[in-house]
mmCIF file of C-alpha atoms in Angstrom:
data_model
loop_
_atom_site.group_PDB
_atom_site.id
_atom_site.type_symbol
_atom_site.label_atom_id
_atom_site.label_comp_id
_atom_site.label_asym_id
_atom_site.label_seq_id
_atom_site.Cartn_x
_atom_site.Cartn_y
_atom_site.Cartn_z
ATOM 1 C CA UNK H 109 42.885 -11.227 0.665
ATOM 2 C CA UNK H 110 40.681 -10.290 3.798
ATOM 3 C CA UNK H 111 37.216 -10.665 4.803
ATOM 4 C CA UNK H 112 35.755 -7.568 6.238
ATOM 5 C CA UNK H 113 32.232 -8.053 7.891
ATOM 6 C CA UNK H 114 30.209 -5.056 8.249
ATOM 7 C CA UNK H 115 27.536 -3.709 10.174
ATOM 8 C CA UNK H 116 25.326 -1.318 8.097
ATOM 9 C CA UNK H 117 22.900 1.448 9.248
ATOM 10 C CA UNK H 118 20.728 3.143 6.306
ATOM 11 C CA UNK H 119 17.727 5.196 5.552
ATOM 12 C CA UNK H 120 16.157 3.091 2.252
ATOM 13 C CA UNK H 121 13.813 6.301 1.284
ATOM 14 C CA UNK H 122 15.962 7.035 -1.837
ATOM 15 C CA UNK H 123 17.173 3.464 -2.839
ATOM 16 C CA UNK H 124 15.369 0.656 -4.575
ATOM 17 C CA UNK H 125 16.604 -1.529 -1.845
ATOM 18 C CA UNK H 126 19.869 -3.166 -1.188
ATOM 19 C CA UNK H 127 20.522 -5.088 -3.918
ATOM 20 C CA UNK H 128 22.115 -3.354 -7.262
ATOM 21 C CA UNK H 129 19.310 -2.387 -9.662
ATOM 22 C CA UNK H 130 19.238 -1.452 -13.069
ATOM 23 C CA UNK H 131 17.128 0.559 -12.666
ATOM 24 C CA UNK H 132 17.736 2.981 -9.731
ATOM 25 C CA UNK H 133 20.604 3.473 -6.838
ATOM 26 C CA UNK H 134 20.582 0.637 -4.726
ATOM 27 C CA UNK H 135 22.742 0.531 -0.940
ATOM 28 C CA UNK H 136 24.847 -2.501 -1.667
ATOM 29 C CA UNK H 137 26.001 -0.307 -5.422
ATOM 30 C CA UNK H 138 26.529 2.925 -2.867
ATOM 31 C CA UNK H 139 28.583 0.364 -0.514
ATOM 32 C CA UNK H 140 30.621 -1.079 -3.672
ATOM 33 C CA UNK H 141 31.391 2.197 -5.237
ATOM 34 C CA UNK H 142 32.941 3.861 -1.852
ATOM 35 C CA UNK H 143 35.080 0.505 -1.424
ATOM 36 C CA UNK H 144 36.026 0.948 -4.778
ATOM 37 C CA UNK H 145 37.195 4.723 -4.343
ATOM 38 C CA UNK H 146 39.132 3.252 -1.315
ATOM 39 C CA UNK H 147 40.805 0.260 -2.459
ATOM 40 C CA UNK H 148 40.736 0.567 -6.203
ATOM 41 C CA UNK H 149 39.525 -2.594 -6.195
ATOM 42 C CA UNK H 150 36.395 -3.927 -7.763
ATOM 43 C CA UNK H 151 34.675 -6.174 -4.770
ATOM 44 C CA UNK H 152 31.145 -7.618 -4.373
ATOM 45 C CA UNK H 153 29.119 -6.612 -0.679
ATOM 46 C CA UNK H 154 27.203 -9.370 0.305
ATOM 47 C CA UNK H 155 24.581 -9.232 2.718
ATOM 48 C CA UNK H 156 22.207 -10.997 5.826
ATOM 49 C CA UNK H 157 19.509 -9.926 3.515
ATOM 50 C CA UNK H 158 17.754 -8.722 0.369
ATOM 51 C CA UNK H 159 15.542 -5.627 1.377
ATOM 52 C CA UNK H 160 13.181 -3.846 -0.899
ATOM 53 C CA UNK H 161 12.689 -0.474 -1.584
ATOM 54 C CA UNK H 162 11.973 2.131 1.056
ATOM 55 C CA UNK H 163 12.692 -0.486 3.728
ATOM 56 C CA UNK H 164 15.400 0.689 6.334
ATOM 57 C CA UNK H 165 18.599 -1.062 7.855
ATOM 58 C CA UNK H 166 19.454 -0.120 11.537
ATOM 59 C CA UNK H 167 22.065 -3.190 11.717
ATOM 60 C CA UNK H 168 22.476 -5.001 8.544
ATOM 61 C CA UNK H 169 25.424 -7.393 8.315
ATOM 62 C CA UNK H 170 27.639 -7.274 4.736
ATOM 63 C CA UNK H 171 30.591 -8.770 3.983
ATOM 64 C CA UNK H 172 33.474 -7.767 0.915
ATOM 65 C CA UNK H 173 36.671 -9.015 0.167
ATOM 66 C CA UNK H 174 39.533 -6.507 0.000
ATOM 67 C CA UNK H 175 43.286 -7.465 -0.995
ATOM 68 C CA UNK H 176 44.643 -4.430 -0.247
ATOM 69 C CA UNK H 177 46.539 -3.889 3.361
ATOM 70 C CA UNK H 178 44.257 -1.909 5.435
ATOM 71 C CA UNK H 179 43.155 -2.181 9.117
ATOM 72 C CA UNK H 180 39.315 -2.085 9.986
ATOM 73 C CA UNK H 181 38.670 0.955 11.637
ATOM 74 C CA UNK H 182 40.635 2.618 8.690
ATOM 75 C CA UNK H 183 38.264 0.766 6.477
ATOM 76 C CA UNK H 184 35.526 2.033 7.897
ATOM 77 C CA UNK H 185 36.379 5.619 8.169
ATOM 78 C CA UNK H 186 37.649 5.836 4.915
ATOM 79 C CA UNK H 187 34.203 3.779 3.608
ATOM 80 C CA UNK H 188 32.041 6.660 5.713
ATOM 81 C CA UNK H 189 33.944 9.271 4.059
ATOM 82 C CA UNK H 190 33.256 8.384 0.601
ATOM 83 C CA UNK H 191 29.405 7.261 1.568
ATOM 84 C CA UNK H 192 28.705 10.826 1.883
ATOM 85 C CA UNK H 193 25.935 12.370 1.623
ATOM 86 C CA UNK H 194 24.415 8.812 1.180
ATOM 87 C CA UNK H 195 22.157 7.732 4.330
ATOM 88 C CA UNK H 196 24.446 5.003 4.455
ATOM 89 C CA UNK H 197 26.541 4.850 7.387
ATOM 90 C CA UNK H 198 29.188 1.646 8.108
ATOM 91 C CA UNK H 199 28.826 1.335 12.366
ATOM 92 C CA UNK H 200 31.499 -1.661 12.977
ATOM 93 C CA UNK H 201 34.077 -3.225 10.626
ATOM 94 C CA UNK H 202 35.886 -6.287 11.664
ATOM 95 C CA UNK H 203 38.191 -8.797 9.808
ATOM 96 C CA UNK H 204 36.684 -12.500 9.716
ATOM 97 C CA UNK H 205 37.633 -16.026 8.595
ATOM 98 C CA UNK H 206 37.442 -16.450 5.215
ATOM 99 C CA UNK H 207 34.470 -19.063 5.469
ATOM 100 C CA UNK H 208 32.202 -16.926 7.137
ATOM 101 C CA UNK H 209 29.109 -15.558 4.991
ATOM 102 C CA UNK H 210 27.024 -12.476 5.838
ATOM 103 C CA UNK H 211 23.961 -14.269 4.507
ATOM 104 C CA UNK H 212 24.890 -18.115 4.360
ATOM 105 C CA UNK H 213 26.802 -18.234 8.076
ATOM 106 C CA UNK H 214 23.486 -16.400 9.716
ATOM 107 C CA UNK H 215 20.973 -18.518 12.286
ATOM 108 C CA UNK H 216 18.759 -15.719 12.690
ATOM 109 C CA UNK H 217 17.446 -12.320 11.277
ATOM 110 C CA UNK H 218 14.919 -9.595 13.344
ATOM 111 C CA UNK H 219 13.062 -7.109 12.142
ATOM 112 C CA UNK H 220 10.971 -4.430 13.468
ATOM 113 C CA UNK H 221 7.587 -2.517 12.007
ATOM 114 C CA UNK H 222 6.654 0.391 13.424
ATOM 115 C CA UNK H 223 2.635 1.533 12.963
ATOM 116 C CA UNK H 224 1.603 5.133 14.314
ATOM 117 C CA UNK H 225 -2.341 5.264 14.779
ATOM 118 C CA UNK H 226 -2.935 9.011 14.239
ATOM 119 C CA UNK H 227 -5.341 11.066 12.069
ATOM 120 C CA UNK H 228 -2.901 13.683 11.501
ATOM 121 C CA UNK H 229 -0.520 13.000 8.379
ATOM 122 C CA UNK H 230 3.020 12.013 9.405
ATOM 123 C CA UNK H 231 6.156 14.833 9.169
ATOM 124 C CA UNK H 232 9.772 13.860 9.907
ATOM 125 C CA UNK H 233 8.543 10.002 10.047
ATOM 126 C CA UNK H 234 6.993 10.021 6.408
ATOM 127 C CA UNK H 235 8.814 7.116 5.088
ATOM 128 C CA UNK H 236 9.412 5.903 8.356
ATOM 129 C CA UNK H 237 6.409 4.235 9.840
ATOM 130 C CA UNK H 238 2.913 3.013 8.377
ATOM 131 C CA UNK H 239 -0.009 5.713 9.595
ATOM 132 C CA UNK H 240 -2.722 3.981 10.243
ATOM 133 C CA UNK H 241 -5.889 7.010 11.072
ATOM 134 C CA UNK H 242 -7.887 4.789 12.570
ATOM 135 C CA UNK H 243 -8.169 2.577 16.475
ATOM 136 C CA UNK H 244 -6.186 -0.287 16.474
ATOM 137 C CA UNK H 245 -6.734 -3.128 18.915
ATOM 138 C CA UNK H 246 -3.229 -3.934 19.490
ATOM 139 C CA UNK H 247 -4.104 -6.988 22.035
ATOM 140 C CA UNK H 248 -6.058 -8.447 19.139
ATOM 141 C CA UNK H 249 -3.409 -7.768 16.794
ATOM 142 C CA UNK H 250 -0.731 -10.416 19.125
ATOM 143 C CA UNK H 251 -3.413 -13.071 19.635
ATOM 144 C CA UNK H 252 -3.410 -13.511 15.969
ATOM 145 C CA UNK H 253 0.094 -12.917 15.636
ATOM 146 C CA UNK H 254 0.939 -15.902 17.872
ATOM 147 C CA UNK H 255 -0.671 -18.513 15.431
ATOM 148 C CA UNK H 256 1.306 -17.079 12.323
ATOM 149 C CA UNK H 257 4.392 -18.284 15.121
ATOM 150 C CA UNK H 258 5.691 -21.798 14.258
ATOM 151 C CA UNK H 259 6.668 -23.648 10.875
ATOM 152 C CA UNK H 260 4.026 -23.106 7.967
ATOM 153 C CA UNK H 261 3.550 -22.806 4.600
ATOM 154 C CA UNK H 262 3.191 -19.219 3.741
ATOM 155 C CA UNK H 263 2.232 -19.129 0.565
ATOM 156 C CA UNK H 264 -0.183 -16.532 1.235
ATOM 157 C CA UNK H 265 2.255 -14.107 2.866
ATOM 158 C CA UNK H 266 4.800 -14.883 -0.128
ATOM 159 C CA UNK H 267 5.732 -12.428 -3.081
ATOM 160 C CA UNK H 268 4.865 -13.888 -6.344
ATOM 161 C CA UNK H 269 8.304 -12.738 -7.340
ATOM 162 C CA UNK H 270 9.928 -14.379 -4.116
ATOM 163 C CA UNK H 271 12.486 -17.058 -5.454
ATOM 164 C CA UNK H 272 12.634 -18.952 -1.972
ATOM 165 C CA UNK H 273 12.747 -23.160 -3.139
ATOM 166 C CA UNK H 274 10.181 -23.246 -0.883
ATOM 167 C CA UNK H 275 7.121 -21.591 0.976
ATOM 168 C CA UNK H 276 7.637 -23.192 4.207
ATOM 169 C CA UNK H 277 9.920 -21.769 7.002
ATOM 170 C CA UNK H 278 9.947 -21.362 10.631
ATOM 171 C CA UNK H 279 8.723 -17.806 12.354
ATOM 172 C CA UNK H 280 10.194 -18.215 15.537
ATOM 173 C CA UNK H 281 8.835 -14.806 16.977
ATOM 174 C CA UNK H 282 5.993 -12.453 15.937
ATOM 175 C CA UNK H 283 4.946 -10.072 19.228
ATOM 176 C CA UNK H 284 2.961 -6.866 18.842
ATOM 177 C CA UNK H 285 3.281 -4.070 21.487
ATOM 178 C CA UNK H 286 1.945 -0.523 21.939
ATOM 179 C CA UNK H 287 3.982 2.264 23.053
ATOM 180 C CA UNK H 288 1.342 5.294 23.486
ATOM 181 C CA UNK H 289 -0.142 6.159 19.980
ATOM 182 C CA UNK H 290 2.538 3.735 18.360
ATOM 183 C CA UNK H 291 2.812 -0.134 17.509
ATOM 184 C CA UNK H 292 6.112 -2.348 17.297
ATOM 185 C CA UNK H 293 5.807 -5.411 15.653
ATOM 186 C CA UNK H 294 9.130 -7.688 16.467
ATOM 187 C CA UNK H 295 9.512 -10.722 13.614
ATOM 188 C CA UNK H 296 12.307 -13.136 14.745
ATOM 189 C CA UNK H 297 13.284 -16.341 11.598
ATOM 190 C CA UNK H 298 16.349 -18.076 10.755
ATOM 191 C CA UNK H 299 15.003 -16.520 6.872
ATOM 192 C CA UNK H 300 12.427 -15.050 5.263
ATOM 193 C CA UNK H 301 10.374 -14.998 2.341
ATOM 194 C CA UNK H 302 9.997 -12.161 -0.061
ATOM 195 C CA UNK H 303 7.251 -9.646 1.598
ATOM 196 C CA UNK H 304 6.577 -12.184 4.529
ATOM 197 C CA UNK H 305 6.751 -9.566 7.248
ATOM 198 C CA UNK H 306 4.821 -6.983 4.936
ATOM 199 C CA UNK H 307 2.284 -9.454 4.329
ATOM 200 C CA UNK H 308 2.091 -10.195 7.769
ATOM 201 C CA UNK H 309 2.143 -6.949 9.441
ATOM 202 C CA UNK H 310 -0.380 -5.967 7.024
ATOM 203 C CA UNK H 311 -3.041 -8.773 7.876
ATOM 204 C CA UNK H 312 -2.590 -7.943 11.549
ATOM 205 C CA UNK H 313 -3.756 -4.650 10.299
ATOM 206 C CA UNK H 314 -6.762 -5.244 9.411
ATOM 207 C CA UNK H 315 -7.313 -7.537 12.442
ATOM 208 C CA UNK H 316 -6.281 -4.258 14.594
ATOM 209 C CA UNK H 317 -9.169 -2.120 12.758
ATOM 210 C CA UNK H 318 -11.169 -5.025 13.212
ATOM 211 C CA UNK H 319 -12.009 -5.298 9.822
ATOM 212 C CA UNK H 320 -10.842 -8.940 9.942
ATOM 213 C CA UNK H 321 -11.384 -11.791 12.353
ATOM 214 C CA UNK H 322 -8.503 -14.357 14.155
ATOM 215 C CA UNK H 323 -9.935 -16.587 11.733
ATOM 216 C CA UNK H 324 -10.159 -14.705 8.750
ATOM 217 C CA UNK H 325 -6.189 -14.699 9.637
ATOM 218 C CA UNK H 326 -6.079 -18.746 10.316
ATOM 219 C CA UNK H 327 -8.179 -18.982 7.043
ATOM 220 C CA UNK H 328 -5.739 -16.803 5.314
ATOM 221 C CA UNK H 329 -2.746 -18.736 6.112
ATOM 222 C CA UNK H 330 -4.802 -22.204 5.785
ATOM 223 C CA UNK H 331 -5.696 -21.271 2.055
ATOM 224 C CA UNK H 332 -1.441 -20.825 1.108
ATOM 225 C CA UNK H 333 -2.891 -18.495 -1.615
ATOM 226 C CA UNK H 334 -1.876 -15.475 -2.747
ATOM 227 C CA UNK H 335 -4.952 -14.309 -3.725
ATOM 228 C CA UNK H 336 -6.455 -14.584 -0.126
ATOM 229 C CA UNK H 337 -3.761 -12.064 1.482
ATOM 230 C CA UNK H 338 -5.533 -8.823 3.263
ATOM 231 C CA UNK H 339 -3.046 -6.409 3.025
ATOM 232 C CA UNK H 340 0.784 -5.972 2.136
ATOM 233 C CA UNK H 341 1.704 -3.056 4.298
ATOM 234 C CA UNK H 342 4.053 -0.168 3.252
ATOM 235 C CA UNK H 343 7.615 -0.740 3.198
ATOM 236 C CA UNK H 344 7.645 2.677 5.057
ATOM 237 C CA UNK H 345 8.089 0.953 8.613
ATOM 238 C CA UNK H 346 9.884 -2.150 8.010
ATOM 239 C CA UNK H 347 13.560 -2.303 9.723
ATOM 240 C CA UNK H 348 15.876 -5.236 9.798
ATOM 241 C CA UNK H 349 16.959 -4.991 12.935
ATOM 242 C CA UNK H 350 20.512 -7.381 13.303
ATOM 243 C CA UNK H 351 21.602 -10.716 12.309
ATOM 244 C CA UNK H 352 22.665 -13.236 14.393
ATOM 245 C CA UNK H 353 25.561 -15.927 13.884
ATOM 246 C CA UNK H 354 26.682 -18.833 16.047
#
């Protein structure tokens, strides 16, 4: 038996996330099925994380385990083949120690939201960024980022479906940056909690159309209740970026 670990680049417009679902295609069934058609053998993709419907992957890590002889490069062309005409595409395949974990052996996970402030609707990037019509102060929108930076409870920022043990955890890295009529926001954690960066990005929204205050954010986050969140924004622009391991 050998542990492949993957690196996996997808469009989530047509999937109801990564993991299997019931009740829609999902990108870790589309992953299982082509190993399947490879291998003939029934094997479970793990991955660095959960994402949710219409939420993208540019370098999501997975992990399966395949008995069958087979080198990875072959593994990977023959999983590409039989992806097809999924927007799933496998961009590195390398054999690992059996201990290591696409989600349980990773330190740190990035993601990236991308907001375009323009009054005209969106074309080839519907489904790919948030449109926001309106100014946005993106200087404002970093100064409050940089509180949300640290260890806290976010309950506010927290699904109600999230099934995290707890609400607290570490956001090592939250910057916001403006690239002509389009913002990047950058969220660096070891983990995160079910519609944290949503939640977030959404807050910093408002504080961007000034419609909230830095401490209408504080307050937000100082409350750790649901209730008192601004905004969840779109899954549209949200992209896990990589995964790091030691």
């Amino acid at each position: 038996m050998t542990r492949f670990a993957l690196t996996v680049e997808y469009d989530g417009r047509p999937f109801m996330g990564w993991q299997r679902q019931d009740h829609g295609p999902s990108v870790q069934q589309a992953i299982e099925e082509a190993a399947f058609a490879v291998t003939g053998e029934t094997s479970v993709v793990h991955a660095a994380g959960r994402t949710d419907a219409g939420v993208h992957g540019l370098g999501m890590r997975a992990h399966l385990d395949i008995a069958r002889e087979i080198v990875p490069f072959r593994l990977m062309e023959a999983l590409n083949a039989r992806l097809r005409p999924h927007p799933v595409a496998v961009l590195e395949c390398v054999a690992v120690p059996d201990d290591w974990h696409a989600r349980f052996s990773c330190i740190a996970r990035h993601y990236e939201y991308r907001i375009v402030q323009r009054r005209a609707p969106l074309t080839w990037e519907k489904g790919l960024a948030w449109r926001i019509p309106g100014a946005l102060d993106a200087a404002a929108m970093h100064e409050a980022a940089q509180f949300l930076v640290g260890r806290h409870d976010f309950t506010t920022f927290r699904s109600a479906h999230c099934q995290s043990a707890s609400p607290v955890k570490t956001l090592d890295r939250l910057d916001v940056t403006r690239q002509g009529d389009r913002l990047l926001v950058h969220a660096s954690a070891r983990s995160f909690l079910h519609h944290q960066v949503r939640s977030m990005v959404g807050c910093l929204g408002l504080v961007g159309q000034r419609k909230w205050s830095l401490e209408d954010l504080c307050d937000a986050l100082e409350a750790r209740d649901r209730a008192r969140l601004g905004l969840n924004a779109p899954p549209d622009g949200l992209f896990f970026v990589r995964a790091d391991y030691p």
